[in-house]
Amino acid sequence: KSEAGFNACALFLECLDATERAMHLDAAPRKYRALFTINYRALFPDEARNYRVDVLEASVEQYAVIWVNGDKFEFSAEAMRRAEALQRCWADLAVLLERWNTEQGKANRPSRCDIRSALVALDSAWASFEHKYIMELIEIEEKARRLVVQAIERERHLDSIEDRKMQNVFQQAEFREELRRFVACIAHLNSVANVRRKGRDDLGMEVLLDAMQTLCRCDDEEKG
């Protein structure tokens, strides 16, 4: 979790990629990256291996549940299965490298074929997990954004009602109901967006209505 550990892992992954290229090993297909959102395509711009520490870390931790905006989201059992498969391949490669570094000399060293097979298996398992993990992250993020999208839609509905009913709009049942929903959306956003847990979601539309009506009275008095 430390910066030094992150940098060491990143360097190892770069060496791993360089080794696979030096051995002329074909990378596992990564055409699925074309389906990523623009943010993830910036991280994975092409079909190169592009091993990332955060993907490896996700396979190690195997968190089946994450919380976003106060809501619980679960990764699928298939994502967890692929994480386990990647970790098995990672462990197999570690065993081979450990054999290479033993003091028993060349007799115990793994063959080129052994190393090749381990690297190919690792790359395939990595691509498989990366595909499933990132696609499910994208789906979770899309669901989490619905709070903002819903608030925008409510505001548009309010604007539409105001355009159709120019007079006494505050007294219209349709307007008041839509305003109640809009305020509820904003209150919910306020409660989940404040990372210090000081956001409130208990303020109803009555406070906003009073403020709006007060402004209208002030405008009428100024015009009078």
PDB file of C-alpha atoms in Angstrom:
ATOM      1  CA  LYS A   1       0.000   0.000   0.000  1.00  0.00           C
ATOM      2  CA  SER A   2       3.010   2.305   0.343  1.00  0.00           C
ATOM      3  CA  GLU A   3       4.327   4.496  -2.458  1.00  0.00           C
ATOM      4  CA  ALA A   4       7.552   2.517  -2.506  1.00  0.00           C
ATOM      5  CA  GLY A   5       5.607  -0.729  -2.791  1.00  0.00           C
ATOM      6  CA  PHE A   6       3.472   0.681  -5.603  1.00  0.00           C
ATOM      7  CA  ASN A   7       6.544   1.843  -7.526  1.00  0.00           C
ATOM      8  CA  ALA A   8       8.301  -1.495  -7.048  1.00  0.00           C
ATOM      9  CA  CYS A   9       5.242  -3.364  -8.311  1.00  0.00           C
ATOM     10  CA  ALA A  10       4.902  -1.017 -11.303  1.00  0.00           C
ATOM     11  CA  LEU A  11       8.558  -1.582 -12.186  1.00  0.00           C
ATOM     12  CA  PHE A  12       8.131  -5.351 -11.943  1.00  0.00           C
ATOM     13  CA  LEU A  13       5.099  -5.223 -14.248  1.00  0.00           C
ATOM     14  CA  GLU A  14       7.089  -3.175 -16.776  1.00  0.00           C
ATOM     15  CA  CYS A  15       9.864  -5.784 -16.664  1.00  0.00           C
ATOM     16  CA  LEU A  16       7.282  -8.519 -17.068  1.00  0.00           C
ATOM     17  CA  ASP A  17       5.920  -6.862 -20.210  1.00  0.00           C
ATOM     18  CA  ALA A  18       9.430  -6.296 -21.545  1.00  0.00           C
ATOM     19  CA  THR A  19      10.287  -9.966 -20.957  1.00  0.00           C
ATOM     20  CA  GLU A  20       7.205 -11.135 -22.839  1.00  0.00           C
ATOM     21  CA  ARG A  21       8.061  -8.868 -25.757  1.00  0.00           C
ATOM     22  CA  ALA A  22      11.688 -10.041 -25.731  1.00  0.00           C
ATOM     23  CA  MET A  23      10.458 -13.645 -25.898  1.00  0.00           C
ATOM     24  CA  HIS A  24       8.137 -12.678 -28.784  1.00  0.00           C
ATOM     25  CA  LEU A  25       5.055 -13.847 -26.916  1.00  0.00           C
ATOM     26  CA  ASP A  26       1.760 -12.777 -28.420  1.00  0.00           C
ATOM     27  CA  ALA A  27      -0.394 -10.718 -26.082  1.00  0.00           C
ATOM     28  CA  ALA A  28      -3.850 -12.023 -25.222  1.00  0.00           C
ATOM     29  CA  PRO A  29      -6.588 -10.277 -27.271  1.00  0.00           C
ATOM     30  CA  ARG A  30      -7.785  -7.025 -25.739  1.00  0.00           C
ATOM     31  CA  LYS A  31     -10.323  -5.856 -28.295  1.00  0.00           C
ATOM     32  CA  TYR A  32     -12.843  -5.481 -25.456  1.00  0.00           C
ATOM     33  CA  ARG A  33     -11.153  -2.189 -24.533  1.00  0.00           C
ATOM     34  CA  ALA A  34     -13.017  -0.568 -27.425  1.00  0.00           C
ATOM     35  CA  LEU A  35     -16.137  -0.913 -25.251  1.00  0.00           C
ATOM     36  CA  PHE A  36     -14.618   1.036 -22.352  1.00  0.00           C
ATOM     37  CA  THR A  37     -15.837   4.531 -21.542  1.00  0.00           C
ATOM     38  CA  ILE A  38     -13.632   7.457 -22.514  1.00  0.00           C
ATOM     39  CA  ASN A  39     -12.036   7.654 -19.055  1.00  0.00           C
ATOM     40  CA  TYR A  40     -10.920   4.040 -19.142  1.00  0.00           C
ATOM     41  CA  ARG A  41      -9.844   4.241 -22.783  1.00  0.00           C
ATOM     42  CA  ALA A  42      -7.461   6.986 -21.657  1.00  0.00           C
ATOM     43  CA  LEU A  43      -5.911   4.439 -19.261  1.00  0.00           C
ATOM     44  CA  PHE A  44      -6.009   1.615 -21.829  1.00  0.00           C
ATOM     45  CA  PRO A  45      -5.574   3.420 -25.169  1.00  0.00           C
ATOM     46  CA  ASP A  46      -4.678   0.383 -27.266  1.00  0.00           C
ATOM     47  CA  GLU A  47      -4.399  -3.402 -27.177  1.00  0.00           C
ATOM     48  CA  ALA A  48      -0.933  -3.471 -25.610  1.00  0.00           C
ATOM     49  CA  ARG A  49      -0.653  -5.392 -22.356  1.00  0.00           C
ATOM     50  CA  ASN A  50      -0.407  -2.238 -20.277  1.00  0.00           C
ATOM     51  CA  TYR A  51      -0.273  -4.012 -16.926  1.00  0.00           C
ATOM     52  CA  ARG A  52      -1.540  -1.715 -14.166  1.00  0.00           C
ATOM     53  CA  VAL A  53      -0.919  -2.023 -10.446  1.00  0.00           C
ATOM     54  CA  ASP A  54      -4.517  -1.158  -9.561  1.00  0.00           C
ATOM     55  CA  VAL A  55      -5.836  -4.073 -11.622  1.00  0.00           C
ATOM     56  CA  LEU A  56      -3.438  -6.473  -9.917  1.00  0.00           C
ATOM     57  CA  GLU A  57      -4.379  -5.008  -6.535  1.00  0.00           C
ATOM     58  CA  ALA A  58      -8.071  -5.564  -7.264  1.00  0.00           C
ATOM     59  CA  SER A  59      -7.406  -9.216  -8.046  1.00  0.00           C
ATOM     60  CA  VAL A  60      -5.499  -9.597  -4.776  1.00  0.00           C
ATOM     61  CA  GLU A  61      -8.055  -7.894  -2.539  1.00  0.00           C
ATOM     62  CA  GLN A  62     -11.075  -9.445  -4.288  1.00  0.00           C
ATOM     63  CA  TYR A  63     -13.576  -7.078  -2.703  1.00  0.00           C
ATOM     64  CA  ALA A  64     -16.967  -8.437  -3.723  1.00  0.00           C
ATOM     65  CA  VAL A  65     -18.734  -5.312  -2.452  1.00  0.00           C
ATOM     66  CA  ILE A  66     -18.003  -1.597  -2.859  1.00  0.00           C
ATOM     67  CA  TRP A  67     -19.954   1.421  -1.650  1.00  0.00           C
ATOM     68  CA  VAL A  68     -20.569   4.426  -3.915  1.00  0.00           C
ATOM     69  CA  ASN A  69     -22.656   7.438  -2.872  1.00  0.00           C
ATOM     70  CA  GLY A  70     -23.932   5.491   0.090  1.00  0.00           C
ATOM     71  CA  ASP A  71     -25.221   2.631  -2.078  1.00  0.00           C
ATOM     72  CA  LYS A  72     -23.953  -0.931  -2.048  1.00  0.00           C
ATOM     73  CA  PHE A  73     -22.740  -2.506  -5.289  1.00  0.00           C
ATOM     74  CA  GLU A  74     -21.558  -6.081  -5.728  1.00  0.00           C
ATOM     75  CA  PHE A  75     -19.148  -7.563  -8.235  1.00  0.00           C
ATOM     76  CA  SER A  76     -20.324 -10.748  -9.880  1.00  0.00           C
ATOM     77  CA  ALA A  77     -19.200 -14.219  -8.900  1.00  0.00           C
ATOM     78  CA  GLU A  78     -17.598 -14.485 -12.350  1.00  0.00           C
ATOM     79  CA  ALA A  79     -15.427 -11.428 -11.637  1.00  0.00           C
ATOM     80  CA  MET A  80     -14.267 -13.026  -8.387  1.00  0.00           C
ATOM     81  CA  ARG A  81     -13.555 -16.311 -10.191  1.00  0.00           C
ATOM     82  CA  ARG A  82     -11.379 -14.511 -12.734  1.00  0.00           C
ATOM     83  CA  ALA A  83      -9.569 -12.677  -9.940  1.00  0.00           C
ATOM     84  CA  GLU A  84      -8.746 -16.009  -8.314  1.00  0.00           C
ATOM     85  CA  ALA A  85      -7.542 -17.407 -11.654  1.00  0.00           C
ATOM     86  CA  LEU A  86      -5.206 -14.443 -12.088  1.00  0.00           C
ATOM     87  CA  GLN A  87      -3.813 -14.916  -8.601  1.00  0.00           C
ATOM     88  CA  ARG A  88      -3.140 -18.597  -9.280  1.00  0.00           C
ATOM     89  CA  CYS A  89      -1.177 -17.710 -12.409  1.00  0.00           C
ATOM     90  CA  TRP A  90       0.662 -14.988 -10.498  1.00  0.00           C
ATOM     91  CA  ALA A  91       1.598 -17.500  -7.776  1.00  0.00           C
ATOM     92  CA  ASP A  92       2.741 -20.068 -10.366  1.00  0.00           C
ATOM     93  CA  LEU A  93       5.059 -17.500 -11.955  1.00  0.00           C
ATOM     94  CA  ALA A  94       6.412 -16.539  -8.541  1.00  0.00           C
ATOM     95  CA  VAL A  95       7.290 -20.185  -7.858  1.00  0.00           C
ATOM     96  CA  LEU A  96       9.224 -20.410 -11.130  1.00  0.00           C
ATOM     97  CA  LEU A  97      11.129 -17.204 -10.415  1.00  0.00           C
ATOM     98  CA  GLU A  98      11.957 -18.431  -6.938  1.00  0.00           C
ATOM     99  CA  ARG A  99      13.356 -21.634  -8.409  1.00  0.00           C
ATOM    100  CA  TRP A 100      15.518 -19.524 -10.706  1.00  0.00           C
ATOM    101  CA  ASN A 101      17.000 -17.698  -7.725  1.00  0.00           C
ATOM    102  CA  THR A 102      17.757 -20.724  -5.543  1.00  0.00           C
ATOM    103  CA  GLU A 103      21.321 -21.529  -4.512  1.00  0.00           C
ATOM    104  CA  GLN A 104      21.135 -24.998  -5.997  1.00  0.00           C
ATOM    105  CA  GLY A 105      22.352 -23.723  -9.345  1.00  0.00           C
ATOM    106  CA  LYS A 106      21.266 -24.332 -12.881  1.00  0.00           C
ATOM    107  CA  ALA A 107      20.010 -27.837 -12.213  1.00  0.00           C
ATOM    108  CA  ASN A 108      16.878 -26.529 -10.516  1.00  0.00           C
ATOM    109  CA  ARG A 109      16.184 -23.679 -12.868  1.00  0.00           C
ATOM    110  CA  PRO A 110      12.914 -23.777 -14.857  1.00  0.00           C
ATOM    111  CA  SER A 111      13.204 -24.263 -18.596  1.00  0.00           C
ATOM    112  CA  ARG A 112      12.438 -21.613 -21.172  1.00  0.00           C
ATOM    113  CA  CYS A 113       9.310 -23.577 -22.020  1.00  0.00           C
ATOM    114  CA  ASP A 114       8.173 -23.438 -18.382  1.00  0.00           C
ATOM    115  CA  ILE A 115       8.688 -19.680 -18.237  1.00  0.00           C
ATOM    116  CA  ARG A 116       6.956 -19.208 -21.573  1.00  0.00           C
ATOM    117  CA  SER A 117       3.904 -21.220 -20.514  1.00  0.00           C
ATOM    118  CA  ALA A 118       3.632 -19.357 -17.206  1.00  0.00           C
ATOM    119  CA  LEU A 119       3.830 -15.953 -18.893  1.00  0.00           C
ATOM    120  CA  VAL A 120       1.235 -16.838 -21.522  1.00  0.00           C
ATOM    121  CA  ALA A 121      -1.135 -18.174 -18.864  1.00  0.00           C
ATOM    122  CA  LEU A 122      -0.635 -15.081 -16.721  1.00  0.00           C
ATOM    123  CA  ASP A 123      -1.297 -12.698 -19.609  1.00  0.00           C
ATOM    124  CA  SER A 124      -4.446 -14.554 -20.598  1.00  0.00           C
ATOM    125  CA  ALA A 125      -5.766 -14.586 -17.025  1.00  0.00           C
ATOM    126  CA  TRP A 126      -4.869 -10.898 -16.628  1.00  0.00           C
ATOM    127  CA  ALA A 127      -6.790  -9.869 -19.750  1.00  0.00           C
ATOM    128  CA  SER A 128      -9.765 -11.976 -18.702  1.00  0.00           C
ATOM    129  CA  PHE A 129      -9.955 -10.360 -15.268  1.00  0.00           C
ATOM    130  CA  GLU A 130      -9.263  -6.852 -16.556  1.00  0.00           C
ATOM    131  CA  HIS A 131     -12.118  -7.182 -19.046  1.00  0.00           C
ATOM    132  CA  LYS A 132     -14.690  -8.299 -16.487  1.00  0.00           C
ATOM    133  CA  TYR A 133     -13.507  -6.021 -13.691  1.00  0.00           C
ATOM    134  CA  ILE A 134     -13.413  -2.797 -15.717  1.00  0.00           C
ATOM    135  CA  MET A 135     -16.742  -3.471 -17.432  1.00  0.00           C
ATOM    136  CA  GLU A 136     -18.402  -4.019 -14.063  1.00  0.00           C
ATOM    137  CA  LEU A 137     -16.760  -0.873 -12.695  1.00  0.00           C
ATOM    138  CA  ILE A 138     -18.209   1.050 -15.629  1.00  0.00           C
ATOM    139  CA  GLU A 139     -21.654  -0.364 -14.880  1.00  0.00           C
ATOM    140  CA  ILE A 140     -21.367   0.567 -11.201  1.00  0.00           C
ATOM    141  CA  GLU A 141     -20.253   4.097 -12.058  1.00  0.00           C
ATOM    142  CA  GLU A 142     -23.174   4.458 -14.462  1.00  0.00           C
ATOM    143  CA  LYS A 143     -25.612   3.494 -11.716  1.00  0.00           C
ATOM    144  CA  ALA A 144     -23.927   5.877  -9.269  1.00  0.00           C
ATOM    145  CA  ARG A 145     -24.321   8.771 -11.737  1.00  0.00           C
ATOM    146  CA  ARG A 146     -28.071   8.298 -11.845  1.00  0.00           C
ATOM    147  CA  LEU A 147     -28.440  10.592  -8.833  1.00  0.00           C
ATOM    148  CA  VAL A 148     -27.059  13.505 -10.829  1.00  0.00           C
ATOM    149  CA  VAL A 149     -28.965  12.548 -13.977  1.00  0.00           C
ATOM    150  CA  GLN A 150     -32.190  12.305 -12.000  1.00  0.00           C
ATOM    151  CA  ALA A 151     -31.677  15.775 -10.484  1.00  0.00           C
ATOM    152  CA  ILE A 152     -31.068  17.247 -13.958  1.00  0.00           C
ATOM    153  CA  GLU A 153     -34.239  15.642 -15.284  1.00  0.00           C
ATOM    154  CA  ARG A 154     -36.269  17.004 -12.362  1.00  0.00           C
ATOM    155  CA  GLU A 155     -34.946  20.509 -12.991  1.00  0.00           C
ATOM    156  CA  ARG A 156     -35.931  20.278 -16.654  1.00  0.00           C
ATOM    157  CA  HIS A 157     -39.434  19.208 -15.662  1.00  0.00           C
ATOM    158  CA  LEU A 158     -39.696  22.218 -13.355  1.00  0.00           C
ATOM    159  CA  ASP A 159     -38.600  24.558 -16.136  1.00  0.00           C
ATOM    160  CA  SER A 160     -41.184  23.027 -18.450  1.00  0.00           C
ATOM    161  CA  ILE A 161     -43.986  23.541 -15.925  1.00  0.00           C
ATOM    162  CA  GLU A 162     -42.923  27.135 -15.301  1.00  0.00           C
ATOM    163  CA  ASP A 163     -42.979  27.827 -19.052  1.00  0.00           C
ATOM    164  CA  ARG A 164     -46.503  26.423 -19.384  1.00  0.00           C
ATOM    165  CA  LYS A 165     -47.927  28.049 -16.237  1.00  0.00           C
ATOM    166  CA  MET A 166     -46.651  31.564 -15.943  1.00  0.00           C
ATOM    167  CA  GLN A 167     -48.934  32.779 -13.148  1.00  0.00           C
ATOM    168  CA  ASN A 168     -49.334  31.449  -9.596  1.00  0.00           C
ATOM    169  CA  VAL A 169     -46.993  28.574 -10.417  1.00  0.00           C
ATOM    170  CA  PHE A 170     -46.215  28.058  -6.727  1.00  0.00           C
ATOM    171  CA  GLN A 171     -49.848  27.147  -6.132  1.00  0.00           C
ATOM    172  CA  GLN A 172     -49.972  24.536  -8.861  1.00  0.00           C
ATOM    173  CA  ALA A 173     -50.100  20.964  -7.527  1.00  0.00           C
ATOM    174  CA  GLU A 174     -48.026  19.697 -10.452  1.00  0.00           C
ATOM    175  CA  PHE A 175     -45.299  22.243  -9.803  1.00  0.00           C
ATOM    176  CA  ARG A 176     -45.207  21.589  -6.055  1.00  0.00           C
ATOM    177  CA  GLU A 177     -44.959  17.823  -6.555  1.00  0.00           C
ATOM    178  CA  GLU A 178     -42.136  18.179  -9.083  1.00  0.00           C
ATOM    179  CA  LEU A 179     -40.394  20.647  -6.790  1.00  0.00           C
ATOM    180  CA  ARG A 180     -40.675  18.201  -3.906  1.00  0.00           C
ATOM    181  CA  ARG A 181     -38.992  15.508  -6.012  1.00  0.00           C
ATOM    182  CA  PHE A 182     -36.286  17.907  -7.179  1.00  0.00           C
ATOM    183  CA  VAL A 183     -35.496  19.049  -3.630  1.00  0.00           C
ATOM    184  CA  ALA A 184     -35.370  15.411  -2.492  1.00  0.00           C
ATOM    185  CA  CYS A 185     -32.802  14.677  -5.235  1.00  0.00           C
ATOM    186  CA  ILE A 186     -30.644  17.634  -4.236  1.00  0.00           C
ATOM    187  CA  ALA A 187     -30.880  16.730  -0.553  1.00  0.00           C
ATOM    188  CA  HIS A 188     -29.805  13.168  -1.297  1.00  0.00           C
ATOM    189  CA  LEU A 189     -26.884  14.417  -3.395  1.00  0.00           C
ATOM    190  CA  ASN A 190     -25.881  16.748  -0.585  1.00  0.00           C
ATOM    191  CA  SER A 191     -25.875  13.948   1.952  1.00  0.00           C
ATOM    192  CA  VAL A 192     -23.765  11.529  -0.095  1.00  0.00           C
ATOM    193  CA  ALA A 193     -21.388  14.061  -1.680  1.00  0.00           C
ATOM    194  CA  ASN A 194     -20.096  15.418   1.624  1.00  0.00           C
ATOM    195  CA  VAL A 195     -17.199  13.117   2.506  1.00  0.00           C
ATOM    196  CA  ARG A 196     -17.089  14.537   6.046  1.00  0.00           C
ATOM    197  CA  ARG A 197     -20.597  13.250   6.656  1.00  0.00           C
ATOM    198  CA  LYS A 198     -22.041  16.693   7.383  1.00  0.00           C
ATOM    199  CA  GLY A 199     -24.395  16.815   4.437  1.00  0.00           C
ATOM    200  CA  ARG A 200     -28.099  17.003   5.255  1.00  0.00           C
ATOM    201  CA  ASP A 201     -31.007  15.314   3.529  1.00  0.00           C
ATOM    202  CA  ASP A 202     -33.795  16.391   5.888  1.00  0.00           C
ATOM    203  CA  LEU A 203     -34.585  19.802   4.395  1.00  0.00           C
ATOM    204  CA  GLY A 204     -37.927  19.732   2.600  1.00  0.00           C
ATOM    205  CA  MET A 205     -39.291  21.853  -0.193  1.00  0.00           C
ATOM    206  CA  GLU A 206     -41.178  24.099   2.266  1.00  0.00           C
ATOM    207  CA  VAL A 207     -37.965  25.990   3.067  1.00  0.00           C
ATOM    208  CA  LEU A 208     -37.331  26.616  -0.624  1.00  0.00           C
ATOM    209  CA  LEU A 209     -40.955  27.596  -1.269  1.00  0.00           C
ATOM    210  CA  ASP A 210     -40.901  30.118   1.569  1.00  0.00           C
ATOM    211  CA  ALA A 211     -37.711  31.647   0.191  1.00  0.00           C
ATOM    212  CA  MET A 212     -39.106  31.830  -3.344  1.00  0.00           C
ATOM    213  CA  GLN A 213     -42.379  33.374  -2.181  1.00  0.00           C
ATOM    214  CA  THR A 214     -40.487  35.911  -0.095  1.00  0.00           C
ATOM    215  CA  LEU A 215     -38.498  36.941  -3.152  1.00  0.00           C
ATOM    216  CA  CYS A 216     -41.685  37.287  -5.161  1.00  0.00           C
ATOM    217  CA  ARG A 217     -43.228  39.523  -2.501  1.00  0.00           C
ATOM    218  CA  CYS A 218     -40.119  41.675  -2.467  1.00  0.00           C
ATOM    219  CA  ASP A 219     -40.246  41.993  -6.244  1.00  0.00           C
ATOM    220  CA  ASP A 220     -43.928  42.962  -6.114  1.00  0.00           C
ATOM    221  CA  GLU A 221     -43.226  45.589  -3.446  1.00  0.00           C
ATOM    222  CA  GLU A 222     -40.410  47.087  -5.506  1.00  0.00           C
ATOM    223  CA  LYS A 223     -42.614  47.226  -8.574  1.00  0.00           C
ATOM    224  CA  GLY A 224     -45.415  48.803  -6.482  1.00  0.00           C
TER     225      GLY A 224
END
